[in-house]
Coordinates of C-alpha atoms in Angstrom, one line a residue:
M254 CA 65.8 100.8 33.8
S255 CA 62.8 101.1 36.2
M256 CA 65.1 101.6 39.3
K257 CA 68.8 102.4 39.6
A258 CA 71.1 100.4 41.9
T259 CA 70.0 101.4 45.4
F260 CA 72.1 101.0 48.5
A261 CA 73.3 102.6 51.8
D262 CA 76.6 101.3 53.0
F263 CA 77.3 102.3 56.6
S264 CA 80.7 100.5 56.8
V265 CA 82.4 103.8 56.0
H266 CA 81.9 107.4 57.1
P267 CA 80.3 109.2 55.5
A268 CA 78.1 106.4 54.3
R269 CA 78.5 105.2 50.7
L270 CA 75.2 105.8 49.0
A271 CA 73.5 105.2 45.6
N272 CA 70.1 106.4 44.5
T273 CA 69.2 107.3 48.1
E274 CA 69.4 110.0 50.7
V275 CA 69.7 109.0 54.3
R276 CA 69.0 110.6 57.7
H277 CA 68.9 109.1 61.1
D278 CA 67.6 109.9 64.6
D279 CA 69.4 108.7 67.8
G280 CA 72.2 107.1 65.7
R281 CA 75.9 107.4 65.5
F282 CA 78.7 105.9 63.3
A283 CA 80.8 103.3 65.0
G284 CA 83.7 102.4 62.7
S285 CA 82.0 99.7 60.6
H286 CA 78.3 100.3 61.2
L287 CA 75.6 102.7 62.3
V288 CA 74.4 102.3 65.9
L289 CA 70.8 102.9 66.8
G290 CA 69.7 103.2 70.4
A291 CA 66.2 102.4 71.7
G292 CA 63.7 104.4 69.6
G293 CA 66.3 105.4 67.0
S294 CA 65.5 105.2 63.3
V295 CA 67.0 105.4 59.8
T296 CA 65.1 106.9 56.9
M297 CA 66.1 106.3 53.3
E298 CA 64.5 108.2 50.4
F299 CA 65.0 106.5 47.0
E300 CA 63.7 107.1 43.5
V301 CA 61.7 104.7 41.3
E302 CA 61.2 105.6 37.6
D303 CA 58.4 103.1 36.7
P304 CA 57.0 100.9 39.4
A305 CA 54.8 99.1 36.9
D306 CA 57.9 97.2 35.7
I307 CA 58.6 95.9 39.3
P308 CA 56.1 93.3 40.4
Q309 CA 58.2 92.7 43.5
A310 CA 61.4 94.0 45.0
T311 CA 64.0 92.4 47.3
L312 CA 65.2 94.4 50.3
T313 CA 68.3 93.1 52.1
M314 CA 69.2 94.6 55.5
T315 CA 72.5 93.5 57.0
A316 CA 72.5 94.0 60.8
L317 CA 73.5 92.7 64.2
V318 CA 72.4 93.3 67.8
S319 CA 74.9 94.1 70.5
K320 CA 75.3 91.8 73.5
L321 CA 73.8 92.3 76.9
G322 CA 76.8 91.3 78.9
P323 CA 77.2 87.5 78.4
E324 CA 73.7 87.3 77.0
P325 CA 72.4 87.9 73.5
G326 CA 71.1 91.4 73.0
Y327 CA 67.5 92.5 72.4
A328 CA 66.6 95.2 69.9
P329 CA 63.5 94.4 67.8
V330 CA 62.9 96.7 64.7
D331 CA 60.1 97.7 62.5
V332 CA 60.7 98.0 58.7
L333 CA 58.2 100.2 56.8
L334 CA 57.8 101.4 53.2
Q335 CA 55.6 104.4 52.6
G336 CA 54.5 103.9 56.2
E337 CA 53.3 100.4 55.7
A338 CA 54.9 97.6 57.6
L339 CA 57.1 95.1 55.9
A340 CA 58.1 93.6 59.2
E341 CA 57.1 94.4 62.8
G342 CA 59.1 93.5 65.9
L343 CA 61.7 91.8 63.9
T344 CA 64.3 90.3 66.2
V345 CA 67.7 90.2 64.5
P346 CA 70.0 87.6 66.0
G347 CA 72.3 89.1 68.7
G348 CA 75.4 88.2 70.6
G349 CA 77.4 87.0 67.6
D350 CA 80.3 88.5 65.8
L351 CA 79.0 88.4 62.2
P352 CA 76.2 90.6 60.8
Q353 CA 73.2 88.8 59.4
D354 CA 71.5 89.3 56.0
N355 CA 67.8 89.8 56.5
V356 CA 65.9 89.5 53.2
F357 CA 62.3 90.9 52.7
A358 CA 59.9 90.6 49.8
V359 CA 58.6 94.1 48.9
P360 CA 55.2 94.0 47.1
G361 CA 55.3 96.0 43.9
H362 CA 52.2 97.9 44.7
L363 CA 54.0 99.7 47.6
L364 CA 56.4 101.3 45.2
K365 CA 55.5 104.5 43.5
A366 CA 56.9 106.7 40.8
G367 CA 59.2 109.3 42.2
T368 CA 60.4 109.4 45.8
N369 CA 59.9 106.4 48.1
I370 CA 60.5 106.3 51.8
L371 CA 62.0 103.3 53.7
E372 CA 62.2 103.5 57.5
I373 CA 64.0 101.2 59.9
R374 CA 62.9 101.8 63.5
S375 CA 64.5 100.4 66.6
S376 CA 61.9 99.6 69.3
A377 CA 61.6 101.9 72.3
K378 CA 61.8 98.6 74.3
A379 CA 65.2 97.7 73.0
R380 CA 67.6 96.8 75.7
S381 CA 70.8 96.8 73.6
M382 CA 72.0 98.5 70.4
F383 CA 70.9 97.8 66.9
W384 CA 73.9 97.8 64.5
L385 CA 73.1 98.5 60.9
Y386 CA 75.8 97.7 58.3
R387 CA 74.1 98.1 54.9
V388 CA 70.8 98.2 53.0
T389 CA 70.2 97.2 49.4
L390 CA 67.1 97.2 47.3
D391 CA 66.6 95.6 43.9
P392 CA 63.8 94.5 41.5
V393 CA 63.3 90.8 42.2
G394 CA 64.4 90.0 38.7
E395 CA 67.8 91.7 39.3
R396 CA 68.5 90.6 42.8
G397 CA 72.1 91.2 43.8
R398 CA 72.6 94.1 41.4
S399 CA 72.9 96.8 44.1
E400 CA 75.3 94.7 46.1
R401 CA 77.5 94.2 43.1
A402 CA 77.4 98.0 42.5
R403 CA 78.2 98.6 46.1
T404 CA 81.3 96.3 46.1
A405 CA 82.4 97.7 42.8
Q406 CA 82.2 101.3 44.1
A407 CA 84.1 100.3 47.3
A408 CA 86.8 98.6 45.2
Q409 CA 87.6 101.8 43.3
N410 CA 89.8 102.8 46.3
S411 CA 92.1 99.8 46.0
V412 CA 95.4 101.0 47.5
F413 CA 95.5 100.4 51.3
T414 CA 97.9 101.3 54.1
Y415 CA 97.7 99.9 57.6
R416 CA 99.3 100.7 60.9
T417 CA 100.3 97.3 62.3
E418 CA 101.1 95.6 65.6
R419 CA 102.3 92.2 66.6
R420 CA 102.9 90.1 69.7
P421 CA 104.5 86.7 70.2
A422 CA 102.2 83.8 69.8
H423 CA 101.3 81.7 72.9
G424 CA 102.7 84.5 75.1
S425 CA 101.3 85.8 78.3
S426 CA 97.8 87.3 78.0
S427 CA 99.1 90.4 79.7
R428 CA 101.8 91.0 77.1
S429 CA 101.1 94.1 75.2
W430 CA 101.1 94.6 71.5
Q431 CA 104.2 96.2 70.0
A432 CA 104.2 98.5 67.0
A433 CA 105.3 96.9 63.7
L434 CA 106.1 98.2 60.3
R435 CA 103.3 99.7 58.2
L436 CA 101.7 97.5 55.5
L437 CA 100.9 98.8 52.0
F438 CA 99.2 96.7 49.4
H439 CA 97.2 96.8 46.2
I440 CA 95.8 93.8 44.3
D441 CA 93.6 94.3 41.3
R442 CA 92.7 92.1 38.3
D443 CA 89.8 94.4 37.2
E444 CA 87.1 92.4 38.9
R445 CA 86.0 95.2 41.3
S446 CA 86.0 93.2 44.4
L447 CA 87.8 93.9 47.7
P448 CA 90.1 91.3 49.3
A449 CA 88.8 89.2 52.2
Q450 CA 92.0 87.4 52.9
L451 CA 95.6 88.0 51.9
G452 CA 98.8 86.0 52.4
W453 CA 102.4 86.5 51.3
Q454 CA 105.9 85.0 51.7
G455 CA 109.2 86.8 51.4
D456 CA 112.3 85.3 49.9
D457 CA 113.9 85.3 53.3
G458 CA 111.4 82.8 54.7
T459 CA 109.0 85.3 56.3
E460 CA 105.4 84.4 56.0
T461 CA 102.1 86.3 56.8
A462 CA 98.4 85.5 56.5
I463 CA 95.7 88.0 57.3
S464 CA 91.9 88.4 57.1
F465 CA 90.0 91.7 56.8
Q466 CA 86.9 93.2 58.2
S467 CA 84.3 93.5 55.4
N468 CA 84.8 97.3 55.3
M469 CA 88.6 96.9 55.3
S470 CA 88.9 98.9 58.5
D471 CA 91.0 96.3 60.4
F472 CA 92.7 93.0 59.8
H473 CA 93.9 90.2 62.1
G474 CA 96.3 87.4 61.3
V475 CA 99.7 85.7 61.9
H476 CA 103.2 86.5 61.0
R477 CA 106.3 84.3 61.0
A478 CA 109.7 86.1 61.1
A479 CA 112.8 84.9 59.2
D480 CA 114.1 83.3 62.4
G481 CA 110.9 81.2 62.8
T482 CA 109.3 83.2 65.6
A483 CA 105.5 83.3 65.2
Y484 CA 103.5 86.4 66.1
E485 CA 99.9 87.4 66.2
Y486 CA 99.5 90.3 63.8
R487 CA 96.9 93.0 63.4
G488 CA 96.4 96.3 61.7
R489 CA 94.2 99.4 61.5
L490 CA 93.5 101.2 58.2
T491 CA 95.3 104.5 58.0
G492 CA 94.8 105.4 54.3
R493 CA 93.0 104.3 51.2
W494 CA 93.4 105.6 47.6
P495 CA 92.3 104.8 44.1
Y496 CA 95.1 103.5 41.9
A497 CA 96.2 105.9 39.1
E498 CA 98.9 104.9 36.7
G499 CA 101.9 107.1 37.0
M500 CA 100.3 109.7 39.3
P501 CA 103.0 111.1 41.6
D502 CA 100.6 111.9 44.5
T503 CA 99.6 108.3 45.1
P504 CA 101.3 106.3 47.9
I505 CA 102.6 103.7 45.5
S506 CA 104.6 106.2 43.3
G507 CA 108.2 105.0 43.4
A508 CA 107.3 101.7 45.1
H509 CA 109.7 99.1 43.9
H510 CA 107.4 96.3 44.9
L511 CA 104.7 97.0 42.4
H512 CA 104.3 94.5 39.7
R513 CA 102.0 94.7 36.7
F514 CA 101.4 91.5 34.7
R515 CA 99.8 90.6 31.4
T516 CA 98.1 87.4 32.3
E517 CA 96.8 84.2 30.8
E518 CA 94.4 81.5 32.1
G519 CA 94.8 77.9 31.3
W520 CA 91.7 75.9 30.4
G521 CA 90.3 73.8 27.5
G522 CA 93.8 72.6 26.7
G523 CA 95.3 76.0 26.0
W524 CA 96.2 79.4 27.4
H525 CA 93.8 82.4 27.0
R526 CA 94.3 86.1 27.5
S527 CA 92.9 87.4 30.8
H528 CA 92.8 90.7 32.8
D529 CA 96.0 92.5 33.7
L530 CA 97.0 91.9 37.3
R531 CA 98.6 94.6 39.5
L532 CA 100.2 93.3 42.6
L533 CA 101.9 95.2 45.4
V534 CA 102.5 93.8 48.9
D535 CA 105.0 95.9 50.9
D536 CA 105.2 95.0 54.7
G537 CA 108.2 97.3 55.2
G538 CA 110.7 94.5 55.5
P539 CA 113.9 94.2 53.5
A540 CA 113.0 91.0 51.6
P541 CA 110.9 91.1 48.4
V542 CA 107.7 89.1 48.2
E543 CA 108.0 85.8 46.2
R544 CA 104.5 84.4 46.7
V545 CA 101.1 86.0 47.2
T546 CA 97.7 84.3 47.9
W547 CA 94.3 86.0 48.1
R548 CA 90.6 85.5 48.3
D549 CA 88.2 88.3 47.5
Q550 CA 84.8 89.1 49.0
R551 CA 83.0 87.4 46.1
G552 CA 84.9 84.1 46.9
N553 CA 87.3 84.2 44.0
S554 CA 90.9 83.2 44.9
G555 CA 94.3 83.0 43.4
V556 CA 98.0 82.2 44.0
A557 CA 100.9 83.8 42.3
V558 CA 104.5 82.6 42.7
L559 CA 106.9 85.2 41.4
H560 CA 110.0 84.3 39.6
T561 CA 112.6 86.0 37.3
L562 CA 112.0 85.7 33.6
A563 CA 115.1 85.3 31.4
H564 CA 114.9 86.1 27.7
E565 CA 116.3 83.8 25.2
V566 CA 117.9 85.4 22.1
E567 CA 117.3 83.6 18.8
A568 CA 120.4 82.3 17.0
T569 CA 119.9 82.5 13.2
G570 CA 122.9 80.6 12.1
V571 CA 125.8 78.4 13.3
E572 CA 129.0 77.1 11.7
A573 CA 131.1 74.2 13.1
S574 CA 134.7 73.2 12.5
S575 CA 133.4 69.7 12.0
E576 CA 130.0 67.9 11.7
F577 CA 128.7 64.5 10.6
E578 CA 126.6 65.4 7.6
E579 CA 126.0 61.8 6.4
A580 CA 124.0 61.1 9.5
G581 CA 122.3 64.5 9.7
E582 CA 124.2 65.3 12.9
V583 CA 125.0 68.8 11.9
A584 CA 125.5 72.1 13.7
E585 CA 122.1 73.5 12.7
N586 CA 120.6 70.9 15.1
L587 CA 122.0 72.9 18.0
I588 CA 119.6 75.8 17.4
S589 CA 116.6 73.8 16.4
E590 CA 113.7 72.6 18.6
S591 CA 114.5 68.9 17.8
R592 CA 116.5 66.5 20.0
D593 CA 118.8 65.7 17.1
K594 CA 122.4 66.2 17.9
W595 CA 125.6 67.7 16.4
L596 CA 128.6 65.4 16.2
A597 CA 132.2 66.4 15.4
D598 CA 134.9 63.8 14.6
E599 CA 137.5 65.4 16.9
D600 CA 138.0 65.8 20.6
V601 CA 138.1 69.6 20.1
A602 CA 135.8 71.8 18.1
L603 CA 134.8 75.4 17.2
L604 CA 131.1 76.6 17.0
D605 CA 130.4 80.0 15.7
F606 CA 126.8 81.4 16.3
A607 CA 125.2 84.5 14.7
L608 CA 122.3 86.0 16.7
A609 CA 119.2 87.7 15.3
R610 CA 120.4 90.9 17.1
P611 CA 123.2 92.0 19.3
A612 CA 122.7 90.9 22.9
A613 CA 124.6 91.3 26.2
L614 CA 124.4 87.8 27.6
T615 CA 124.0 86.9 31.2
S616 CA 124.1 83.2 30.7
Y617 CA 124.0 80.4 28.2
T618 CA 122.9 76.7 28.2
L619 CA 124.4 73.5 26.8
T620 CA 122.4 70.3 26.4
S621 CA 124.2 66.9 26.3
A622 CA 123.4 64.4 23.6
N623 CA 121.8 61.0 23.7
D624 CA 124.8 58.7 24.2
F625 CA 128.5 58.3 25.0
A626 CA 129.2 60.6 27.9
E627 CA 132.9 60.7 26.9
R628 CA 131.9 62.9 24.0
D629 CA 130.6 65.6 26.3
P630 CA 132.6 68.9 26.4
R631 CA 134.6 69.4 29.5
D632 CA 136.8 72.5 28.9
W633 CA 135.7 75.5 26.8
T634 CA 135.8 79.2 26.3
L635 CA 132.9 81.4 25.3
L636 CA 133.9 84.5 23.2
G637 CA 131.9 87.4 21.8
S638 CA 132.4 89.5 18.6
H639 CA 130.8 92.4 16.9
D640 CA 132.0 91.5 13.4
G641 CA 132.8 87.8 13.6
S642 CA 136.6 88.4 13.3
T643 CA 137.8 90.0 16.5
W644 CA 136.9 88.0 19.6
T645 CA 136.6 88.9 23.3
P646 CA 136.8 86.1 25.9
L647 CA 133.7 86.1 28.1
D648 CA 133.6 82.8 30.1
V649 CA 136.1 80.0 30.7
R650 CA 135.1 76.6 32.0
I651 CA 137.4 73.8 33.1
G652 CA 136.5 70.3 34.2
E653 CA 132.7 70.5 33.7
R654 CA 130.6 67.4 33.7
F655 CA 127.1 66.3 32.5
T656 CA 125.5 63.7 34.7
D657 CA 122.7 62.6 32.4
R658 CA 121.7 62.4 28.8
F659 CA 119.8 65.3 27.3
E660 CA 120.7 67.2 30.5
T661 CA 120.6 71.0 30.1
R662 CA 123.0 73.0 32.2
E663 CA 123.1 76.8 32.5
F664 CA 126.3 78.7 32.8
F665 CA 126.3 82.3 34.1
L666 CA 128.7 85.0 33.0
R667 CA 130.3 87.2 35.7
P668 CA 128.2 90.3 36.3
H669 CA 129.5 93.3 34.3
A670 CA 127.8 96.7 34.2
D671 CA 129.1 97.6 30.8
R672 CA 129.3 94.3 28.9
P673 CA 129.0 94.9 25.2
A674 CA 126.1 93.5 23.2
F675 CA 127.7 91.1 20.7
R676 CA 126.1 89.8 17.5
H677 CA 128.4 86.8 17.2
Y678 CA 129.4 84.2 19.8
R679 CA 131.9 81.4 19.6
L680 CA 132.1 78.3 21.7
D681 CA 135.7 77.1 21.6
I682 CA 135.7 73.5 23.0
T683 CA 139.3 72.7 23.9
R684 CA 138.8 69.3 25.6
N685 CA 136.0 66.7 25.8
S686 CA 135.5 64.0 28.4
G687 CA 137.8 61.4 26.9
G688 CA 136.2 60.4 23.6
N689 CA 137.5 60.7 20.0
E690 CA 134.4 62.7 19.0
T691 CA 132.5 65.7 20.5
Q692 CA 128.8 66.2 20.6
L693 CA 125.9 68.4 21.9
T694 CA 122.2 68.5 21.4
G695 CA 121.5 72.2 22.1
V696 CA 123.0 75.6 22.7
R697 CA 120.9 78.6 23.9
F698 CA 121.8 82.2 24.6
I699 CA 120.1 84.2 27.4
E700 CA 120.3 88.0 27.9
A701 CA 119.5 90.1 31.0
P702 CA 116.3 89.1 32.8
A703 CA 113.2 90.6 31.3
G704 CA 111.7 91.1 34.8
K705 CA 109.4 89.2 37.2
G706 CA 106.7 86.9 36.0
F707 CA 104.5 84.5 38.0
T708 CA 103.0 81.1 37.8
G709 CA 100.0 80.0 39.9
Y710 CA 96.3 79.2 39.7
Y711 CA 93.0 81.1 39.8
Q712 CA 89.6 79.9 41.0
R713 CA 86.3 81.7 40.6
Y714 CA 83.9 81.1 43.4
N715 CA 81.6 78.8 41.4
E716 CA 84.2 77.0 39.3
G717 CA 87.2 74.7 39.7
P718 CA 90.9 75.9 39.7
I719 CA 92.6 76.8 36.4
G720 CA 96.1 77.6 35.4
Y721 CA 97.2 81.2 35.8
R722 CA 100.5 82.8 34.7
G723 CA 101.8 86.3 33.9
T724 CA 104.6 88.2 32.2
P725 CA 105.6 91.9 32.8
A726 CA 103.2 94.4 31.3
P727 CA 104.4 97.8 30.2
S728 CA 103.2 100.7 32.4
A729 CA 101.3 103.6 30.9
P730 CA 103.3 106.9 30.6
P731 CA 103.1 109.0 33.7
V732 CA 100.3 111.5 33.9
L733 CA 99.5 114.4 36.2
P734 CA 96.3 114.2 38.3
A735 CA 93.6 116.6 37.1
P736 CA 94.0 119.1 40.1
R737 CA 97.7 119.3 39.6
L738 CA 97.3 119.7 35.8
A739 CA 94.8 122.5 36.3
S740 CA 97.0 124.3 38.7
D741 CA 100.0 124.0 36.4
L742 CA 98.0 125.5 33.5
D743 CA 96.8 128.3 35.7
A744 CA 100.4 129.1 36.7
A745 CA 101.5 129.0 33.0
V746 CA 98.7 131.4 32.0
A747 CA 99.6 133.7 34.8
S748 CA 103.3 133.6 33.9
L749 CA 102.5 134.4 30.2
T750 CA 100.2 137.2 31.2
E751 CA 102.9 138.7 33.4
T752 CA 105.4 138.4 30.6
A753 CA 103.0 140.1 28.1
Q754 CA 102.5 143.0 30.5
S755 CA 106.2 143.4 31.0
L756 CA 106.8 143.5 27.3
A757 CA 104.0 146.1 26.8
A758 CA 105.5 148.3 29.5
L759 CA 108.9 148.0 27.9
A760 CA 107.5 149.0 24.5
A761 CA 105.7 152.0 26.0
R762 CA 109.0 153.2 27.6
L763 CA 110.8 152.8 24.3
R764 CA 108.2 154.9 22.5
N765 CA 108.4 157.7 25.1
N766 CA 112.1 157.8 24.8

């Protein structure tokens, strides 16, 4: 590679740098940019390995000029490479709120092997401040490489906390902001891009939408409380960390709102494995988040609606007190994927199911058959057994009704902290809905929820939306951070040394005695 990714990012302090050293005169850091007064300058020294491979380079300078009261500002700059001007008296637009990308073509002959010097000088005639946000430099054939490297480096610290404030919307302009609960979030699907916008909704009806400064230092947005009151909402960054699985010194250790999903994307008529997604939004409120939306700084966006996943336990066999074998309306149909039914020639019936493994059920489902509603079960008892001989009642239903054909209804068992995991389950139908025969199409058994999953969509900045879904992913085993591990090892060595010295002293005393 003829030149490494080269950038200076002044949105953080100290500046985030790659392949460059920076110094400045008459400049100061101002939260999200470097401020140059009249006559101020920034000098960047960067390395080039082989300039012969770079016929031309692309220099991007992101900057803004401060206002002069109500008027646009004035702070022309000169841009020089090895002392030769790339631009003289350049007037960057002033008076706006968004920094501008200024792109220059750098002739290849100005680059040299070894150290190169780039200077940005604010004119001594400047009447306002020159705000410099970042500078990137790439071979023309690799334009954008340094910017991608910059955003990837910035995205390594992907856990954020903010001090927040809010005030009622449409209130008096003199009304002050009031302190609100801190915000903690982490969103990562391994794309190394910081969020630009974030929204979430709690299961109590609260809703929030915010937009970030490009350097993540601040956000502004709206918040609607559970009672419907709308607020302006803003925050200031107070902490930022890299995510580390299981590390106890991170701010998300023990956070109950962290979800990790194994995801799939839906396209081409099927579902395809995608990056794992880690999702944490904790606004300090009591209600868990049930929907999250985001857009990152590359323009990718996504929506995830969280929901509880239940786990169906496979039934490997079923026996019935009666079935209509001549028509194929047998009990095995109840555990198949077909819509064929089971039919008994009585108004009562017993169905005994064997599961693939013992399971402590939280619910079960019954699906009505294709015809004759009077054959639907109305009263029944569900029982469980370890051996298929001794039965324990689990759920009793009286007067149940199905309102449609092929209707699936779910019946929940009463919560029980110590419910046994049974291998056999019996459905004892003691009354149907008035017919001489009894029938069903399906029976399913569901154990404790497997955790939270999500359904949504994902859209890359240059493509259309695609399906997006996720299931819980196992977490890696906890690990100690390197500094903690080193200190623990040092302590262990010291302890062993002290023990060895004590044993040696004891042995010497014994010999002397």
